[in-house]
Coordinates of C-alpha atoms and ligand atoms in Angstrom, one line a residue:
M1 CA 34.5 -69.8 -56.9
E2 CA 30.3 -71.1 -56.2
I3 CA 29.7 -72.4 -52.7
G4 CA 26.8 -75.1 -52.0
R5 CA 24.0 -73.3 -54.8
R6 CA 21.7 -75.7 -56.5
T7 CA 18.3 -76.1 -57.0
M8 CA 18.0 -80.2 -56.0
A9 CA 21.6 -80.2 -53.7
R10 CA 23.4 -83.2 -51.9
I11 CA 23.0 -82.0 -48.5
G12 CA 25.1 -84.0 -45.4
F13 CA 23.0 -83.0 -42.0
I14 CA 24.5 -84.3 -39.1
G15 CA 23.1 -84.5 -35.4
V16 CA 19.0 -85.5 -36.8
G17 CA 17.8 -85.2 -32.9
N18 CA 14.6 -83.3 -31.7
M19 CA 15.2 -80.2 -34.0
G20 CA 17.8 -81.2 -36.9
G21 CA 14.8 -84.8 -36.8
P22 CA 12.5 -82.9 -38.2
M23 CA 14.7 -79.8 -39.5
A24 CA 16.5 -82.6 -42.3
R25 CA 13.1 -83.6 -43.2
N26 CA 12.1 -81.1 -44.2
L27 CA 15.4 -80.4 -46.5
L28 CA 14.2 -84.1 -47.7
K29 CA 10.3 -82.5 -48.6
A30 CA 12.2 -80.0 -50.4
G31 CA 13.4 -82.7 -53.3
H32 CA 16.9 -82.8 -51.5
A33 CA 19.7 -85.9 -51.5
L34 CA 20.1 -86.1 -48.0
K35 CA 23.0 -87.8 -46.0
A36 CA 22.5 -87.9 -42.7
F37 CA 24.8 -89.2 -39.5
D38 CA 23.8 -88.8 -35.2
L39 CA 25.3 -91.4 -32.9
S40 CA 21.9 -92.3 -32.5
E41 CA 21.1 -95.5 -34.6
K42 CA 17.4 -95.3 -33.8
L43 CA 17.4 -92.1 -34.9
L44 CA 18.6 -93.0 -38.3
G45 CA 16.7 -95.7 -38.7
T46 CA 14.1 -93.0 -39.0
M47 CA 16.2 -90.7 -40.6
K48 CA 16.2 -93.5 -43.2
D49 CA 12.2 -94.1 -43.4
A50 CA 12.0 -91.1 -44.2
G51 CA 14.2 -91.7 -47.8
A52 CA 17.5 -90.4 -45.9
E53 CA 21.1 -92.0 -47.2
I54 CA 23.2 -92.9 -43.9
A55 CA 26.4 -92.4 -43.1
G56 CA 28.8 -94.3 -40.9
S57 CA 29.9 -91.4 -40.0
A58 CA 30.0 -87.4 -39.8
A59 CA 33.3 -87.8 -42.2
E60 CA 31.3 -89.4 -44.5
A61 CA 28.1 -87.3 -44.1
A62 CA 30.2 -84.0 -45.0
R63 CA 32.0 -85.8 -47.8
D64 CA 30.9 -85.3 -51.5
V65 CA 27.8 -83.0 -50.6
D66 CA 27.3 -79.6 -51.3
V67 CA 25.9 -78.3 -48.5
L68 CA 26.8 -79.6 -44.7
V69 CA 24.7 -79.1 -42.3
T70 CA 24.7 -79.1 -38.1
M71 CA 22.5 -79.6 -35.3
L72 CA 24.3 -81.2 -32.3
P73 CA 23.9 -80.4 -28.3
A74 CA 27.0 -77.5 -27.8
G75 CA 30.1 -76.8 -28.2
P76 CA 32.3 -79.3 -27.8
Q77 CA 30.3 -81.6 -30.3
V78 CA 30.5 -78.9 -32.7
R79 CA 34.3 -78.4 -32.2
K80 CA 35.2 -81.7 -31.9
V81 CA 32.9 -82.6 -35.6
Y82 CA 34.2 -79.9 -37.7
E83 CA 37.9 -80.0 -36.5
G84 CA 38.1 -83.8 -36.1
E85 CA 36.3 -84.9 -38.9
V86 CA 34.4 -82.2 -41.8
L87 CA 37.0 -79.7 -42.6
S88 CA 39.4 -82.5 -43.3
Q89 CA 36.9 -84.3 -45.3
A90 CA 34.2 -81.9 -47.0
A91 CA 35.2 -81.3 -50.9
P92 CA 36.1 -77.4 -51.7
G93 CA 33.2 -75.3 -52.1
T94 CA 30.7 -77.8 -49.8
L95 CA 29.1 -75.2 -47.7
L96 CA 29.1 -75.4 -44.0
V97 CA 26.2 -74.3 -41.9
D98 CA 25.9 -75.0 -38.1
C99 CA 22.2 -74.3 -36.5
S100 CA 23.4 -75.3 -32.7
T101 CA 23.0 -72.9 -30.5
I102 CA 26.8 -72.6 -28.9
D103 CA 29.1 -70.0 -27.3
V104 CA 30.5 -66.9 -29.8
E105 CA 33.8 -68.4 -29.0
T106 CA 33.8 -71.4 -30.6
A107 CA 31.6 -70.0 -33.0
R108 CA 33.8 -67.7 -34.5
A109 CA 37.0 -70.1 -33.8
V110 CA 34.8 -72.9 -36.2
A111 CA 34.4 -70.7 -38.5
A112 CA 38.4 -69.5 -38.9
A113 CA 39.0 -72.4 -38.7
A114 CA 37.1 -73.5 -41.4
G115 CA 37.8 -70.0 -43.8
D116 CA 41.5 -71.0 -43.3
K117 CA 40.9 -74.9 -45.3
G118 CA 38.4 -71.6 -47.9
F119 CA 35.6 -73.0 -47.0
A120 CA 32.6 -70.9 -46.8
M121 CA 30.5 -71.2 -43.2
V122 CA 27.7 -70.2 -41.9
D123 CA 26.6 -70.2 -37.9
A124 CA 22.4 -70.7 -37.8
P125 CA 21.0 -71.1 -34.3
V126 CA 17.3 -71.2 -34.2
S127 CA 14.4 -70.2 -32.2
G128 CA 11.0 -72.1 -32.5
G129 CA 11.1 -75.1 -30.9
V130 CA 10.4 -78.5 -32.5
G131 CA 7.0 -76.9 -33.1
G132 CA 9.1 -74.6 -34.9
A133 CA 11.3 -77.5 -36.6
E134 CA 8.4 -79.6 -37.6
A135 CA 6.4 -76.8 -39.1
G136 CA 8.9 -75.7 -41.3
T137 CA 8.7 -71.4 -39.3
L138 CA 11.7 -71.8 -37.7
T139 CA 13.4 -68.4 -36.8
F140 CA 17.4 -68.3 -38.2
M141 CA 19.5 -66.1 -36.4
V142 CA 23.1 -65.7 -39.5
G143 CA 26.2 -64.7 -38.7
G144 CA 28.7 -65.6 -41.7
P145 CA 30.1 -63.1 -44.8
E146 CA 27.1 -61.7 -47.1
E147 CA 28.4 -64.1 -49.9
A148 CA 28.0 -67.3 -47.1
F149 CA 24.7 -66.0 -45.9
E150 CA 22.9 -65.8 -49.5
A151 CA 24.6 -69.3 -50.0
A152 CA 22.5 -70.9 -47.1
R153 CA 19.8 -68.5 -47.1
P154 CA 17.4 -71.0 -49.8
Y155 CA 17.9 -73.9 -48.0
L156 CA 17.4 -72.2 -44.3
E157 CA 14.3 -70.8 -46.5
Q158 CA 13.1 -74.6 -46.1
M159 CA 13.7 -75.0 -43.0
G160 CA 12.5 -71.3 -41.5
K161 CA 10.2 -68.7 -42.1
T162 CA 12.2 -65.8 -40.8
I163 CA 16.5 -65.5 -41.5
V164 CA 18.2 -62.7 -40.3
H165 CA 20.9 -61.9 -41.1
T166 CA 23.0 -60.7 -37.7
G167 CA 26.6 -60.0 -38.8
G168 CA 29.9 -62.1 -39.5
A169 CA 30.9 -65.1 -37.9
G170 CA 29.4 -65.5 -34.1
N171 CA 26.8 -63.7 -34.6
G172 CA 24.5 -65.4 -34.9
Q173 CA 24.7 -67.4 -31.7
A174 CA 25.3 -63.3 -30.3
A175 CA 21.7 -62.3 -31.3
K176 CA 20.1 -65.6 -29.7
M177 CA 22.0 -65.8 -26.4
C178 CA 20.9 -61.6 -26.2
N179 CA 17.6 -63.2 -27.2
N180 CA 16.8 -65.6 -24.7
M181 CA 18.3 -64.0 -21.6
M182 CA 15.1 -62.1 -22.4
L183 CA 12.9 -64.3 -22.5
G184 CA 14.5 -66.0 -19.0
I185 CA 13.9 -62.6 -17.3
Q186 CA 10.4 -62.1 -18.9
M187 CA 9.0 -65.2 -18.0
I188 CA 10.6 -64.8 -14.2
S189 CA 8.8 -61.7 -14.5
V190 CA 5.5 -62.2 -15.3
A191 CA 5.7 -65.1 -13.1
E192 CA 6.3 -62.9 -10.3
A193 CA 3.4 -60.3 -11.2
F194 CA 0.9 -63.6 -11.8
V195 CA 2.2 -65.0 -7.7
L196 CA 1.6 -60.9 -7.0
A197 CA -1.9 -61.0 -7.7
E198 CA -2.6 -63.8 -6.2
K199 CA -1.5 -61.9 -2.6
L200 CA -3.4 -59.2 -3.7
G201 CA -7.0 -61.0 -4.7
L202 CA -6.4 -60.1 -8.4
D203 CA -7.7 -62.9 -11.2
H204 CA -5.7 -64.3 -13.1
Q205 CA -8.0 -63.5 -16.0
K206 CA -7.8 -60.2 -15.3
L207 CA -3.7 -58.9 -14.7
F208 CA -4.1 -60.5 -18.2
D209 CA -6.5 -58.7 -19.9
V210 CA -5.0 -55.3 -18.7
S211 CA -1.4 -55.9 -18.5
S212 CA -1.7 -58.1 -22.7
K213 CA -3.4 -54.8 -23.7
A214 CA -0.6 -52.6 -21.6
S215 CA 3.0 -51.5 -21.0
G216 CA 4.0 -54.7 -18.9
Q217 CA 3.2 -56.8 -22.8
C218 CA 5.6 -59.0 -23.6
W219 CA 5.4 -63.2 -25.4
S220 CA 6.2 -64.5 -21.8
L221 CA 2.5 -62.9 -20.6
T222 CA 0.6 -63.3 -24.7
T223 CA 2.1 -66.9 -26.0
Y224 CA 3.3 -68.5 -23.2
C225 CA 1.8 -67.0 -19.9
P226 CA 2.8 -69.4 -16.8
V227 CA -0.6 -69.9 -15.4
P228 CA -3.3 -72.1 -17.2
G229 CA -5.8 -70.2 -18.4
P230 CA -5.6 -67.2 -20.6
V231 CA -3.8 -68.2 -23.4
P232 CA -4.9 -72.0 -24.0
T233 CA -1.9 -73.1 -25.8
S234 CA 0.3 -72.6 -23.2
P235 CA 2.6 -75.5 -21.1
A236 CA 0.8 -74.4 -18.1
N237 CA -2.3 -76.2 -19.5
R238 CA -1.1 -79.2 -19.4
D239 CA 0.9 -79.3 -16.5
Y240 CA 4.3 -77.5 -18.0
Q241 CA 5.0 -80.3 -19.8
P242 CA 7.7 -78.6 -22.7
G243 CA 7.8 -76.7 -24.8
F244 CA 11.1 -75.4 -23.8
T245 CA 12.6 -77.8 -21.1
T246 CA 14.3 -75.8 -18.2
A247 CA 17.8 -77.8 -19.1
M248 CA 17.6 -75.7 -22.2
M249 CA 16.4 -72.7 -20.8
L250 CA 19.8 -73.2 -19.0
K251 CA 21.9 -74.0 -20.9
D252 CA 21.1 -70.5 -22.5
L253 CA 21.5 -68.5 -19.3
K254 CA 24.7 -70.0 -18.6
L255 CA 26.1 -69.0 -22.5
S256 CA 25.2 -65.7 -22.3
Q257 CA 26.9 -64.8 -18.7
D258 CA 29.4 -66.8 -19.9
A259 CA 29.5 -64.3 -22.5
A260 CA 28.9 -61.2 -20.1
E261 CA 32.0 -62.1 -18.1
G262 CA 34.3 -63.0 -21.5
F263 CA 33.2 -60.1 -22.9
E264 CA 33.2 -57.4 -19.8
A265 CA 28.6 -56.9 -19.8
E266 CA 26.6 -56.4 -16.8
T267 CA 24.3 -58.6 -17.0
V268 CA 22.8 -58.1 -13.1
L269 CA 19.0 -59.5 -13.9
G270 CA 20.5 -61.8 -16.5
R271 CA 22.7 -63.5 -13.8
E272 CA 20.0 -63.6 -11.3
A273 CA 17.8 -65.7 -13.7
M274 CA 20.3 -67.6 -14.4
A275 CA 20.8 -68.5 -10.6
L276 CA 17.1 -68.9 -9.8
Y277 CA 16.7 -71.4 -12.9
Q278 CA 20.1 -73.2 -11.4
R279 CA 18.0 -74.1 -8.3
F280 CA 15.3 -74.3 -10.8
S281 CA 17.3 -77.1 -12.1
E282 CA 18.6 -78.7 -9.3
G283 CA 14.5 -79.4 -7.7
G284 CA 14.0 -82.1 -10.6
N285 CA 12.8 -79.8 -13.2
D286 CA 15.1 -80.6 -16.1
A287 CA 12.6 -81.6 -18.2
V288 CA 9.6 -79.6 -17.3
D289 CA 8.8 -76.7 -19.6
F290 CA 10.9 -73.4 -18.4
S291 CA 7.5 -71.6 -18.3
G292 CA 7.0 -73.8 -14.8
I293 CA 9.5 -71.7 -13.4
I294 CA 6.7 -69.7 -11.7
K295 CA 6.1 -72.9 -8.7
M296 CA 8.7 -72.4 -7.7
I297 CA 8.6 -68.9 -7.2
R298 CA 5.1 -69.3 -5.7
E299 CA 6.2 -72.2 -3.4
S300 CA 9.5 -69.9 -1.6
T301 CA 7.1 -67.1 -1.2
E302 CA 4.5 -69.4 0.3
Ligands
NAD401 P1 18.8 -83.1 -29.5 O1 19.5 -84.1 -28.0 O2 17.7 -83.8 -29.5 O3 20.0 -83.9 -31.0 C1 21.4 -83.5 -30.8 C2 21.6 -84.8 -32.0 O4 22.9 -85.0 -31.7 C3 21.2 -86.0 -30.9 O5 20.1 -87.2 -31.4 C4 23.1 -86.6 -30.7 O6 22.8 -88.1 -30.2 C5 23.5 -86.1 -31.8 N1 25.3 -85.3 -31.7 C6 25.7 -85.2 -30.8 N2 27.3 -85.7 -30.5 C7 27.4 -86.4 -32.3 C8 28.4 -86.2 -32.8 N3 29.2 -86.1 -32.3 N4 28.4 -86.7 -33.8 C9 26.8 -87.0 -34.2 N5 25.6 -86.0 -33.8 C10 25.6 -86.6 -32.4 O7 18.4 -81.5 -29.4 P2 17.9 -80.8 -30.1 O8 16.9 -80.6 -28.7 O9 17.7 -81.4 -30.9 O10 19.3 -79.2 -30.1 C11 19.9 -79.3 -30.2 C12 20.6 -77.5 -30.4 O11 19.6 -77.1 -31.1 C13 21.2 -77.9 -29.2 O12 21.9 -76.7 -29.4 C14 19.5 -77.1 -29.0 O13 20.3 -75.3 -28.2 C15 19.3 -75.9 -30.0 N6 18.2 -76.0 -29.8 C16 16.8 -76.9 -29.3 C17 15.7 -76.0 -29.1 C18 14.7 -76.8 -28.7 O14 13.3 -76.5 -28.4 N7 14.9 -78.8 -28.2 C19 14.9 -74.8 -29.3 C20 16.3 -74.3 -30.8 C21 17.3 -74.5 -30.3

């Protein structure tokens, strides 16, 4: 059976928030007919203005389409939407693409339920943030059978730049949580180094000039430096407006720690990073960029 592949396809899109909205608009720009559903009437209004048809429910968005894309907050919403509506309403042969960031176990359970009903499905979480969603430069980490990956690839290429098949069902989510655990730990390591440098009388720019060319270099330093100055585009230069919020980072670190516990991996620094982001979040910083954690680290050493 051919799954979902067409030049101009009919696409259902459920969850058109900060990420899903611009992703859906890029599919519209690519010439597809798009049917959108979200719990927010306001967001549906903006999708209508962009040329989408509006569905009255998730079930309606899933009916009579070649491809269904979901971009929902977390595992419970994904399970509810698929098991409650999509799997009973989508036509045979509909390709299912979940781009939400969720736990591996839910991703595998939903993919198995989809497989039992004969659907091809991939989990395809993204990296790159709202800017990447708008520019169509997202990185997709895709878990699922080869055939489903190949069917999804043309659509993912219209929303992103780097598309990596990371293995079977759930492995997109596995890659996403491993990557973001590295990111969370590395941001704290860079922030601690800058705070230590301040104590030692070492200028921010000088530390940057050395470490961005030496063995301490990483994305948190060279692209997203948590002090103002060295990287003009980093959120530190706009009082830590996101970017990538602390709430999102904490969500991803919790996913990685739940997985570490469930799959018996020892992730000492991942656990510690989660505890530090939890504290930062409890200080009222959920909406602050995650690099703003340097303020808490600085305050706790004063
Ligand atoms: P968001 O809250 O802006 O969008 C989620 C949308 O889903 C909302 O508009 C909400 O109304 C809708 N929704 C919730 N339950 C629904 C349901 N049952 N039926 C239909 N619609 C429903 O969140 P976002 O920032 O777009 O993030 C979406 C996903 O992408 C999350 O899993 C997040 O972790 C991941 N992500 C976000 C970023 C980022 O920078 N924002 C980056 C990478 C990955």
